[in-house]
Coordinates of C-alpha atoms in Angstrom, one line a residue:
X1 CA 95.2 127.9 119.1
X2 CA 97.0 131.4 118.6
X3 CA 94.8 133.6 120.6
X4 CA 93.3 133.7 123.9
X5 CA 91.0 135.8 126.1
X6 CA 90.6 136.6 129.9
X7 CA 87.7 134.4 129.7
X8 CA 89.7 131.4 128.7
X9 CA 91.8 131.4 131.9
X10 CA 90.6 128.8 134.5
X11 CA 90.0 129.6 138.1
X12 CA 88.7 127.5 141.2
X13 CA 85.1 128.8 140.6
X14 CA 85.2 127.6 137.0
X15 CA 86.5 124.1 138.0
X16 CA 83.8 124.1 140.7
X17 CA 81.0 124.8 138.2
X18 CA 82.1 121.8 136.2
X19 CA 82.0 119.3 139.0
X20 CA 78.4 118.1 138.9
X21 CA 78.7 116.6 135.4
X22 CA 82.2 115.6 135.9
X23 CA 81.1 113.4 138.7
X24 CA 79.0 111.2 136.5
X25 CA 82.3 110.1 134.6
X26 CA 84.3 109.6 138.0
X27 CA 83.8 105.8 138.3
X28 CA 84.5 105.1 134.7
X29 CA 87.7 107.2 134.7
X30 CA 88.8 105.6 137.9
X31 CA 88.4 102.2 136.1
X32 CA 90.4 103.4 133.4
X33 CA 93.2 105.2 135.6
X34 CA 93.6 102.0 137.4
X35 CA 94.5 100.1 134.4
X36 CA 96.7 102.9 132.9
X37 CA 98.7 103.7 136.1
X38 CA 99.1 100.3 137.7
X39 CA 100.7 98.8 134.7
X40 CA 104.6 98.2 134.6
X41 CA 106.9 97.8 131.8
X42 CA 106.9 94.1 132.7
X43 CA 103.3 93.2 133.3
X44 CA 101.0 92.1 130.3
X45 CA 99.3 95.1 128.7
X46 CA 98.3 96.5 125.4
X47 CA 95.7 96.5 122.6
X48 CA 95.5 92.7 122.2
X49 CA 94.9 92.0 125.9
X50 CA 92.3 94.8 126.2
X51 CA 90.4 93.5 123.0
X52 CA 90.3 90.1 124.3
X53 CA 88.8 91.3 127.5
X54 CA 86.2 93.1 125.4
X55 CA 85.4 90.0 123.5
X56 CA 84.9 88.0 126.8
X57 CA 82.7 90.6 128.3
X58 CA 80.4 91.3 125.3
X59 CA 81.2 89.1 122.4
X60 CA 77.9 89.8 120.3
X61 CA 78.2 93.5 120.7
X62 CA 79.1 95.4 117.4
X63 CA 82.8 96.0 117.3
X64 CA 83.5 97.3 113.7
X65 CA 81.3 98.9 111.0
X66 CA 82.7 99.6 107.4
X67 CA 80.6 100.1 104.4
X68 CA 78.0 97.4 104.6
X69 CA 80.2 95.3 106.8
X70 CA 79.4 94.4 110.3
X71 CA 81.6 92.6 113.0
X72 CA 80.9 91.6 116.3
X73 CA 83.7 91.6 118.9
X74 CA 83.8 87.8 118.6
X75 CA 83.6 87.8 114.9
X76 CA 86.6 90.3 114.5
X77 CA 88.6 88.3 117.1
X78 CA 88.3 85.1 115.1
X79 CA 89.5 86.7 112.1
X80 CA 92.3 88.3 113.7
X81 CA 93.2 84.8 115.4
X82 CA 93.4 83.2 111.7
X83 CA 95.8 85.8 110.7
X84 CA 97.9 85.6 114.0
X85 CA 98.1 81.8 113.5
X86 CA 99.2 82.1 110.1
X87 CA 102.1 84.6 111.0
X88 CA 103.2 82.1 114.1
X89 CA 103.1 79.3 111.6
X90 CA 106.1 81.0 109.2
X91 CA 108.1 81.9 112.3
X92 CA 107.0 85.5 113.3
X93 CA 107.9 86.1 116.9
X94 CA 107.6 89.0 119.3
X95 CA 109.7 92.1 118.6
X96 CA 109.5 91.4 114.9
X97 CA 108.2 94.3 112.9
X98 CA 105.7 94.0 109.7
X99 CA 105.0 96.9 107.7
X100 CA 101.2 97.5 106.7
X101 CA 100.1 99.8 103.9
X102 CA 96.5 100.0 103.7
X103 CA 93.6 102.4 103.4
X104 CA 91.0 102.5 106.3
X105 CA 89.1 99.1 106.0
X106 CA 88.3 96.0 108.0
X107 CA 91.5 94.2 107.0
X108 CA 93.6 96.7 108.4
X109 CA 92.2 96.7 111.9
X110 CA 91.8 92.8 111.8
X111 CA 95.6 92.6 110.9
X112 CA 96.6 95.1 113.5
X113 CA 94.9 93.0 116.1
X114 CA 96.4 89.8 115.0
X115 CA 100.0 91.3 115.1
X116 CA 99.4 92.7 118.6
X117 CA 98.5 89.2 119.8
X118 CA 101.8 87.8 119.0
X119 CA 103.8 90.9 119.9
X120 CA 104.7 92.0 116.4
X121 CA 105.1 95.8 115.9
X122 CA 103.0 97.1 113.1
X123 CA 104.9 99.7 111.2
X124 CA 101.8 101.8 109.9
X125 CA 102.6 103.3 106.6
X126 CA 101.2 106.5 105.3
X127 CA 99.2 105.6 102.2
X128 CA 100.2 108.8 100.4
X129 CA 103.9 108.1 100.6
X130 CA 105.6 106.8 97.4
X131 CA 109.0 106.6 96.0
X132 CA 112.1 107.1 97.8
X133 CA 110.2 108.2 101.1
X134 CA 108.2 105.0 101.1
X135 CA 111.3 102.8 100.4
X136 CA 113.0 104.6 103.4
X137 CA 110.1 104.1 105.6
X138 CA 109.8 100.2 105.0
X139 CA 113.6 99.7 105.4
X140 CA 114.2 102.0 108.3
X141 CA 112.1 99.4 110.5
X142 CA 113.6 96.0 108.9
X143 CA 110.5 94.4 108.6
X144 CA 109.8 90.6 108.7
X145 CA 107.2 91.3 106.0
X146 CA 105.1 93.9 104.3
X147 CA 101.3 93.6 104.1
X148 CA 99.7 95.8 101.3
X149 CA 96.2 96.4 100.3
X150 CA 95.7 96.3 96.5
X151 CA 94.8 100.1 96.7
X152 CA 98.5 100.8 97.7
X153 CA 100.0 97.9 95.7
X154 CA 101.3 100.1 92.8
X155 CA 103.3 102.2 95.3
X156 CA 105.0 99.1 96.6
X157 CA 105.5 97.6 93.2
X158 CA 107.4 100.8 92.1
X159 CA 109.9 100.6 94.8
X160 CA 110.0 96.8 95.3
X161 CA 113.5 96.4 94.0
X162 CA 114.9 98.9 96.6
X163 CA 113.0 97.0 99.4
X164 CA 115.2 95.0 101.9
X165 CA 112.5 92.3 102.4
X166 CA 112.4 88.7 101.2
X167 CA 110.6 87.9 98.1
X168 CA 108.1 85.3 99.7
X169 CA 107.3 88.2 102.4
X170 CA 105.3 90.4 100.4
X171 CA 101.5 89.8 101.5
X172 CA 98.5 91.2 99.9
X173 CA 94.9 91.6 100.5
X174 CA 92.4 92.4 97.5
X175 CA 90.5 95.7 97.7
X176 CA 87.2 94.0 98.7
X177 CA 85.5 92.1 101.4
X178 CA 88.3 89.5 101.4
X179 CA 86.4 87.0 103.8
X180 CA 83.7 86.6 101.2
X181 CA 86.0 87.4 98.0
X182 CA 89.7 86.6 98.4
X183 CA 90.7 87.9 95.0
X184 CA 93.7 87.0 92.9
X185 CA 97.0 88.1 94.1
X186 CA 99.4 89.8 91.4
X187 CA 102.7 88.2 90.9
X188 CA 105.3 88.1 93.6
X189 CA 102.6 88.5 96.2
X190 CA 101.1 86.1 98.8
X191 CA 97.3 86.3 99.1
X192 CA 96.8 86.8 102.9
X193 CA 92.9 85.9 102.5
X194 CA 93.6 82.5 100.9
X195 CA 96.6 81.6 103.3
X196 CA 94.6 82.3 106.5
X197 CA 91.5 80.3 105.4
X198 CA 92.4 76.8 107.3
X199 CA 93.8 78.3 110.3
X200 CA 92.0 78.0 113.8
X201 CA 89.8 81.0 115.1
X202 CA 90.6 80.4 118.8
X203 CA 92.8 82.9 120.6
X204 CA 96.7 82.3 120.2
X205 CA 98.4 81.5 123.2
X206 CA 100.9 84.6 123.0
X207 CA 98.7 87.6 124.2
X208 CA 99.6 87.2 127.8
X209 CA 103.5 87.1 126.9
X210 CA 103.1 90.9 125.5
X211 CA 104.4 93.1 128.0
X212 CA 103.9 97.0 128.5
X213 CA 107.6 97.6 127.2
X214 CA 106.9 95.6 124.1
X215 CA 106.5 97.6 120.9
X216 CA 102.9 97.8 119.4
X217 CA 103.2 100.3 116.6
X218 CA 105.8 102.3 114.6
X219 CA 104.1 105.5 113.6
X220 CA 105.8 107.8 111.3
X221 CA 106.5 111.4 111.9
X222 CA 108.3 114.2 109.8
X223 CA 112.0 114.1 110.3
X224 CA 114.3 116.9 110.2
X225 CA 116.6 115.0 107.8
X226 CA 113.7 115.2 105.3
X227 CA 112.7 111.6 105.5
X228 CA 110.3 110.2 108.0
X229 CA 111.1 109.0 111.7
X230 CA 109.6 105.9 112.9
X231 CA 108.3 106.6 116.4
X232 CA 107.9 103.6 119.0
X233 CA 104.3 103.3 120.3
X234 CA 104.6 100.6 123.1
X235 CA 101.9 98.7 124.5
X236 CA 102.3 100.5 127.9
X237 CA 101.6 103.6 126.1
X238 CA 98.5 102.3 124.5
X239 CA 97.2 101.3 127.8
X240 CA 97.7 104.6 129.3
X241 CA 95.7 106.2 126.3
X242 CA 93.0 103.3 126.7
X243 CA 92.8 104.0 130.4
X244 CA 92.7 107.9 130.1
X245 CA 91.2 109.1 126.8
X246 CA 89.3 105.8 126.4
X247 CA 87.5 106.1 129.5
X248 CA 86.9 109.7 129.8
X249 CA 84.6 109.6 126.9
X250 CA 82.4 107.2 128.5
X251 CA 81.0 105.2 125.6
X252 CA 79.0 101.8 126.0
X253 CA 77.6 99.1 124.0
X254 CA 74.9 101.4 122.5
X255 CA 77.4 103.8 121.3
X256 CA 79.2 104.1 117.8
X257 CA 82.3 106.1 117.2
X258 CA 82.5 107.2 113.7
X259 CA 86.2 107.8 112.4
X260 CA 87.3 109.1 109.1
X261 CA 90.8 109.9 110.1
X262 CA 93.5 107.8 108.6
X263 CA 94.3 105.0 110.8
X264 CA 98.2 105.5 110.1
X265 CA 97.8 108.3 112.6
X266 CA 97.5 108.0 116.4
X267 CA 94.4 110.1 116.6
X268 CA 92.3 107.5 114.8
X269 CA 94.2 104.3 115.6
X270 CA 94.8 104.8 119.0
X271 CA 92.5 107.7 120.4
X272 CA 89.3 106.9 118.6
X273 CA 89.4 103.0 118.6
X274 CA 90.4 102.7 122.2
X275 CA 87.4 104.9 123.2
X276 CA 85.3 102.3 121.4
X277 CA 87.1 99.3 123.0
X278 CA 87.0 100.6 126.4
X279 CA 83.3 100.8 126.4
X280 CA 82.3 97.8 124.1
X281 CA 81.3 100.3 121.5
X282 CA 81.3 100.0 117.8
X283 CA 84.2 101.7 115.6
X284 CA 82.7 103.0 112.5
X285 CA 85.4 103.7 109.7
X286 CA 85.3 105.5 106.4
X287 CA 88.0 104.7 103.7
X288 CA 88.7 108.4 103.1
X289 CA 87.1 111.7 104.7
X290 CA 84.5 113.1 102.6
X291 CA 82.6 116.2 103.8
X292 CA 79.7 115.5 101.5
X293 CA 79.2 112.0 102.8
X294 CA 79.9 112.9 106.8
X295 CA 76.6 113.5 108.1
X296 CA 74.8 110.9 105.8
X297 CA 77.3 108.3 107.1
X298 CA 76.9 109.5 110.8
X299 CA 73.3 108.6 110.1
X300 CA 73.9 105.4 108.2
X301 CA 75.9 104.0 111.2
X302 CA 73.6 105.9 113.8
X303 CA 77.0 107.2 115.3
X304 CA 76.7 108.8 118.7
X305 CA 80.5 110.1 119.0
X306 CA 83.0 111.3 116.2
X307 CA 86.7 111.6 116.0
X308 CA 88.2 115.0 114.7
X309 CA 91.2 117.0 113.7
X310 CA 90.7 120.7 113.3
X311 CA 90.9 120.7 109.6
X312 CA 87.9 118.1 109.5
X313 CA 85.7 120.6 111.6
X314 CA 86.6 123.5 109.4
X315 CA 85.5 121.6 106.2
X316 CA 82.2 120.8 107.9
X317 CA 81.5 124.4 108.9
X318 CA 82.3 125.5 105.4
X319 CA 79.6 123.0 103.8
X320 CA 76.2 124.3 103.3
X321 CA 73.6 124.2 105.9
X322 CA 71.9 120.8 105.8
X323 CA 68.9 119.2 107.4
X324 CA 71.3 116.5 108.6
X325 CA 73.3 119.0 110.7
X326 CA 71.4 118.2 113.7
X327 CA 69.4 115.1 112.8
X328 CA 71.8 112.7 114.5
X329 CA 72.7 111.8 118.1
X330 CA 76.3 112.9 118.1
X331 CA 76.8 114.6 121.3
X332 CA 80.6 113.9 121.8
X333 CA 83.7 114.4 120.1
X334 CA 87.2 113.5 120.6
X335 CA 90.5 114.8 118.8
X336 CA 92.6 117.6 118.4
X337 CA 93.1 121.0 116.5
X338 CA 89.7 122.7 117.2
X339 CA 90.2 126.5 116.7
X340 CA 88.8 128.9 119.2
X341 CA 87.2 131.0 116.3
X342 CA 84.8 128.0 115.4
X343 CA 84.6 125.9 118.7
X344 CA 81.3 127.4 119.9
X345 CA 79.8 127.9 116.5
X346 CA 80.5 124.4 115.5
X347 CA 78.9 123.3 119.1
X348 CA 75.7 125.1 118.3
X349 CA 75.5 124.4 114.7
X350 CA 75.8 120.5 115.1
X351 CA 74.2 120.3 118.4
X352 CA 77.4 119.0 120.1
X353 CA 77.6 119.0 124.1
X354 CA 81.1 117.7 124.6
X355 CA 84.4 118.1 122.8
X356 CA 87.0 116.3 124.4
X357 CA 89.8 118.1 122.8
X358 CA 93.2 116.5 123.6
X359 CA 97.1 116.9 123.2
X360 CA 99.6 114.2 122.6
X361 CA 102.2 113.3 120.2
X362 CA 103.2 110.1 118.7
X363 CA 106.6 110.1 120.4
X364 CA 105.8 112.2 123.6
X365 CA 105.3 111.4 127.1
X366 CA 102.8 114.0 128.1
X367 CA 99.1 114.4 127.3
X368 CA 96.3 116.5 128.1
X369 CA 92.5 115.9 127.7
X370 CA 89.5 118.1 128.1
X371 CA 88.0 116.0 130.8
X372 CA 86.0 119.0 132.5
X373 CA 84.5 120.0 129.2
X374 CA 85.9 123.6 129.0
X375 CA 85.9 125.6 125.8
X376 CA 89.3 126.4 123.9
X377 CA 91.6 124.2 125.8
X378 CA 93.5 120.9 125.2
X379 CA 92.6 120.3 128.8
X380 CA 94.1 118.7 131.7
X381 CA 97.2 116.7 132.3
X382 CA 97.8 114.3 135.0
X383 CA 101.3 113.6 134.0
X384 CA 104.3 115.4 135.0
X385 CA 105.2 118.4 132.9
X386 CA 106.3 121.9 132.7
X387 CA 105.8 125.0 130.4
X388 CA 109.1 127.1 130.1
X389 CA 110.2 130.2 128.8
X390 CA 111.6 129.9 125.3
X391 CA 113.7 132.1 123.2
X392 CA 112.5 131.6 119.5
X393 CA 115.3 133.6 118.2
X394 CA 118.0 131.5 119.8
X395 CA 115.7 128.4 119.5
X396 CA 116.4 127.3 123.2
X397 CA 114.9 127.5 126.6
X398 CA 115.7 130.4 128.7
X399 CA 117.7 129.6 131.9
X400 CA 118.3 131.6 134.9
X401 CA 121.6 132.5 136.6
X402 CA 121.9 129.1 138.1
X403 CA 121.3 127.2 134.8
X404 CA 117.6 126.3 135.5
X405 CA 114.7 126.4 133.2
X406 CA 112.2 129.1 134.1
X407 CA 108.4 128.3 134.2
X408 CA 105.9 130.8 132.6
X409 CA 103.2 132.5 134.5
X410 CA 99.6 131.8 134.2
X411 CA 98.3 133.3 130.9
X412 CA 101.8 133.2 129.3
X413 CA 103.2 131.0 126.3
X414 CA 106.2 128.9 126.6
X415 CA 107.7 125.4 125.5
X416 CA 105.8 122.3 126.8
X417 CA 108.3 119.6 128.1
X418 CA 107.4 116.2 129.7
X419 CA 109.2 114.9 132.7
X420 CA 110.7 111.5 132.1
X421 CA 109.7 109.0 134.9
X422 CA 109.3 105.4 135.3
X423 CA 105.4 106.1 135.1
X424 CA 105.8 108.5 132.1
X425 CA 108.6 106.9 130.0
X426 CA 109.9 108.4 126.7
X427 CA 109.5 105.4 124.3
X428 CA 111.4 107.6 121.6
X429 CA 112.4 106.8 118.0
X430 CA 113.8 103.8 116.4
X431 CA 117.2 105.9 116.1
X432 CA 118.9 106.6 119.4
X433 CA 120.6 109.7 118.0
X434 CA 117.3 111.4 117.7
X435 CA 116.2 110.5 121.0
X436 CA 119.1 112.4 122.4
X437 CA 118.3 115.4 120.4
X438 CA 114.9 115.9 122.0
X439 CA 115.8 115.1 125.6
X440 CA 116.5 118.0 128.1
X441 CA 118.5 117.3 131.1
X442 CA 119.3 119.2 134.3
X443 CA 116.0 121.1 133.7
X444 CA 115.1 122.1 137.4
X445 CA 117.6 119.9 139.3
X446 CA 120.7 118.0 138.5
X447 CA 119.9 114.9 136.9
X448 CA 116.3 115.3 135.9
X449 CA 115.2 114.8 132.4
X450 CA 112.4 116.1 130.3
X451 CA 111.1 115.3 126.7
X452 CA 111.2 118.5 124.6
X453 CA 107.9 118.5 122.8
X454 CA 108.8 121.2 120.3
X455 CA 105.4 122.9 121.1
X456 CA 104.4 126.2 122.5
X457 CA 101.5 126.2 124.6
X458 CA 99.8 128.7 126.9
X459 CA 99.4 127.9 130.8
X460 CA 95.4 128.8 131.4
X461 CA 95.5 127.5 135.0
X462 CA 94.6 124.4 137.0
X463 CA 96.8 122.2 134.9
X464 CA 95.0 123.3 131.6
X465 CA 96.8 124.5 128.5
X466 CA 96.1 126.0 125.1
X467 CA 98.1 124.9 122.1
X468 CA 99.7 127.9 120.3
X469 CA 102.2 126.7 117.9
X470 CA 105.0 124.2 116.6
X471 CA 108.4 124.8 116.6
X472 CA 111.3 123.7 114.5
X473 CA 111.5 122.0 111.2
X474 CA 107.9 120.9 110.9
X475 CA 104.6 122.4 110.5
X476 CA 101.2 121.0 110.3
X477 CA 98.9 121.5 107.6
X478 CA 95.5 119.7 106.4
X479 CA 96.1 117.4 109.4
X480 CA 99.6 116.2 108.5
X481 CA 103.2 117.2 109.8
X482 CA 105.1 118.7 106.8
X483 CA 109.0 118.1 107.0
X484 CA 110.4 121.5 105.8
X485 CA 113.6 119.6 105.0
X486 CA 111.9 117.1 102.7
X487 CA 110.2 120.1 100.8
X488 CA 113.4 121.9 100.5
X489 CA 115.2 118.9 99.0
X490 CA 112.4 118.5 96.3
X491 CA 112.0 122.2 95.5
X492 CA 115.9 122.3 95.1
X493 CA 115.6 119.5 92.5
X494 CA 113.9 122.1 90.0
X495 CA 116.8 123.1 87.7
X496 CA 116.4 126.8 88.0
X497 CA 116.2 126.7 91.7
X498 CA 119.6 127.1 93.8
X499 CA 118.3 127.1 97.4
X500 CA 114.9 126.9 99.1
X501 CA 113.7 127.5 102.5
X502 CA 110.4 126.4 103.4
X503 CA 108.3 127.3 106.5
X504 CA 104.6 127.4 107.3
X505 CA 102.3 130.7 107.1
X506 CA 99.0 131.3 108.6
X507 CA 96.0 131.7 106.1
X508 CA 92.9 133.4 107.7
X509 CA 90.2 131.0 108.7
X510 CA 92.1 127.9 108.2
X511 CA 93.9 125.3 110.6
X512 CA 97.7 124.9 110.9
X513 CA 100.0 126.6 108.4
X514 CA 100.3 126.4 104.6
X515 CA 103.6 125.7 103.1
X516 CA 105.8 128.7 101.7
X517 CA 108.9 128.2 100.0
X518 CA 111.4 131.1 99.7
X519 CA 113.4 130.2 96.7
X520 CA 116.6 131.6 95.2
X521 CA 117.4 131.0 91.5
X522 CA 120.7 130.2 90.2
X523 CA 122.6 133.3 88.7
X524 CA 121.1 134.7 85.5
X525 CA 117.9 132.5 85.7
X526 CA 114.4 133.8 85.6
X527 CA 111.0 132.2 85.9
X528 CA 108.6 132.1 83.1
X529 CA 105.1 130.8 82.5
X530 CA 106.3 127.3 81.7
X531 CA 108.4 127.2 84.8
X532 CA 105.3 128.0 87.2
X533 CA 103.4 125.0 85.6
X534 CA 106.4 122.7 85.7
X535 CA 107.2 123.4 89.2
X536 CA 103.8 122.3 90.3
X537 CA 104.0 119.1 88.2
X538 CA 107.5 118.3 90.0
X539 CA 106.2 118.8 93.5
X540 CA 103.0 117.1 93.0
X541 CA 105.1 114.0 91.6
X542 CA 107.5 113.9 94.7
X543 CA 105.4 115.2 97.4
X544 CA 102.1 114.3 99.1
X545 CA 99.4 116.6 98.3
X546 CA 99.4 118.4 101.8
X547 CA 103.4 119.2 101.3
X548 CA 103.3 120.9 98.1
X549 CA 104.0 124.7 98.9
X550 CA 101.1 126.9 98.7
X551 CA 103.2 129.9 98.4
X552 CA 106.5 130.7 96.6
X553 CA 108.7 133.8 97.3
X554 CA 111.3 134.5 94.8
X555 CA 114.4 136.1 96.7
X556 CA 117.6 137.1 95.3
X557 CA 119.6 135.3 98.3
X558 CA 118.7 133.6 101.4
X559 CA 119.3 135.7 104.5
X560 CA 121.0 133.8 107.2
X561 CA 122.5 134.4 111.0
X562 CA 125.9 134.5 111.9
X563 CA 125.8 130.6 112.3
X564 CA 124.4 130.2 108.9
X565 CA 120.9 129.4 110.0
X566 CA 118.1 130.5 107.9
X567 CA 116.1 133.6 109.1
X568 CA 112.8 131.8 109.0
X569 CA 111.2 134.0 111.8
X570 CA 111.4 136.9 109.7
X571 CA 110.1 135.1 106.8
X572 CA 107.1 133.9 108.6
X573 CA 106.3 137.4 109.9
X574 CA 106.3 138.9 106.4
X575 CA 104.1 135.9 105.2
X576 CA 102.7 136.3 101.7
X577 CA 101.8 140.0 101.8
X578 CA 103.6 141.7 98.5
X579 CA 103.6 144.8 100.5
X580 CA 105.8 143.7 103.2
X581 CA 108.6 142.7 100.6
X582 CA 110.3 143.7 97.3
X583 CA 110.3 140.0 96.4
X584 CA 107.9 138.4 94.0
X585 CA 105.1 136.3 95.8
X586 CA 103.3 133.7 94.0
X587 CA 100.6 131.4 95.0
X588 CA 99.0 128.0 94.1
X589 CA 95.2 128.5 94.1
X590 CA 93.1 125.6 94.8
X591 CA 92.5 123.3 91.8
X592 CA 95.2 125.4 89.9
X593 CA 97.8 123.9 87.8
X594 CA 100.6 126.6 88.0
X595 CA 101.7 129.2 90.3
X596 CA 100.5 132.8 89.8
X597 CA 101.6 136.4 91.2
X598 CA 99.6 137.7 94.1
X599 CA 98.0 141.0 93.5
X600 CA 95.7 143.3 95.6
X601 CA 92.7 141.3 94.6
X602 CA 93.9 137.7 95.2
X603 CA 95.4 139.0 98.5
X604 CA 91.9 140.2 99.6
X605 CA 90.2 137.2 98.3
X606 CA 92.6 134.9 100.4
X607 CA 92.1 137.3 103.5
X608 CA 88.2 137.0 102.9
X609 CA 88.5 133.3 102.8
X610 CA 87.1 133.1 99.3
X611 CA 89.4 130.3 98.3
X612 CA 89.2 126.9 100.1
X613 CA 92.8 125.9 100.5

């Protein structure tokens, strides 16, 4: 959210006007908050405990819908128990890590529940990873085993020799409904579907031994070294999300939450799923997002709520109008990244009453949720935080004469930081050095500590905020965080490129920032038509689709500061407009196989949203 108006600022009268509808949520929200805030690091907590409680409360309610499959809470629990008993039988114990690489499907969720029951951390691998990045992500967490769906088998096979995993610990699920047809595992892989068949379906005895401080997931985020970081997501943190985001949506057994978001990200795996579990509702999942199938899927599953990110909403708004746009019972949404310029248009077109926009990060300790249903805000935060003045040129928080940070005034933009307390701990990364890099100390008082989010937000009053922008070495595009260093490394692998500086630039009417690389060629080199095609091939071979630079800027030399840092702020400001620089600007248009020069016509078409990036 990069723009605000005076009407977005929230005052006492605005809150008072929202209270009548908010009061209806209060009993359920208080129930959730009790569970969220009465937990301690040493009390039983987490996904497995909450799921088993849901099973006991409504065993025959629908828990999961996928394609033509339907599971009650009891049936899904029994499947998970068989998987859990199997892993206990081969020596898996609390604190171990198992890496999972599967697309959205029933086997993924059954496996995650199973591992949560025995206190095993699920390392949720991004299914678009391959090569060196994939091997790094797996080896980083030192897994006891790797579980792969056949749809991702080839990527694992290609890096198999580099994996620090025992040969008998590569486990496999066929790409089909494995409870009915287990399939035949490829050579060197153990078929989990056949292994679990004879194991019992009753609950394993370990669920109550899993404490809040114990790890639940590793979720991968972009790293400043160019390789992913594994963020620890504890059972305590899951319980906090369950108690807040899960209960504020106020779903029940008649509801269906439709989620097309990748379940290796927290918005899908945590926020959408815990919203369903909290109310005994069903979670309906799709393997991959599809604009054309979205509303027909909503009708098929009779969904009443949907999970979203901003890009998904933009794709739905871009689609031609359909009779299905309003022929559904969806009235609630939960997610993040809804842009102000489509917020009200989206609600009106698709008959949405409540957008529960939220803010959270996989590694952070501060969260916001739009519990009062205001427009254009990530909502309200009950956790201790501050928004402080930030100097983008110096890349540091502004401090006063006493060395203390300075809070911004209402309506102003600053750096969001979350206070680290016993109730709001910073669980951090698997690497202690990275934890130190994002911790600020002596912020307002000697000895206090805050998590530095890396995000700029606007204080709009009554503990509400608007998201503005990301700082540092990552930017968000197509719902994914892109590591600038990773892209810079791949760009520099092209034989003619001596140096690359990567950053994100805004394209009108799109979400996030598209990748742009300012490249410097080796002395005497020039780019020809063949280069413009070969670069695309190289980038697509080694980078996820969302990380391939949309724009290239061919410069004579990379401009740096006195401390040899790249002048990215200036590059971002000049963007991809050829009129702002004498450098050559290139673009990779949608569905193109080569970069081309931006001329006045192409620039005009980009500005008027005639290309769908």
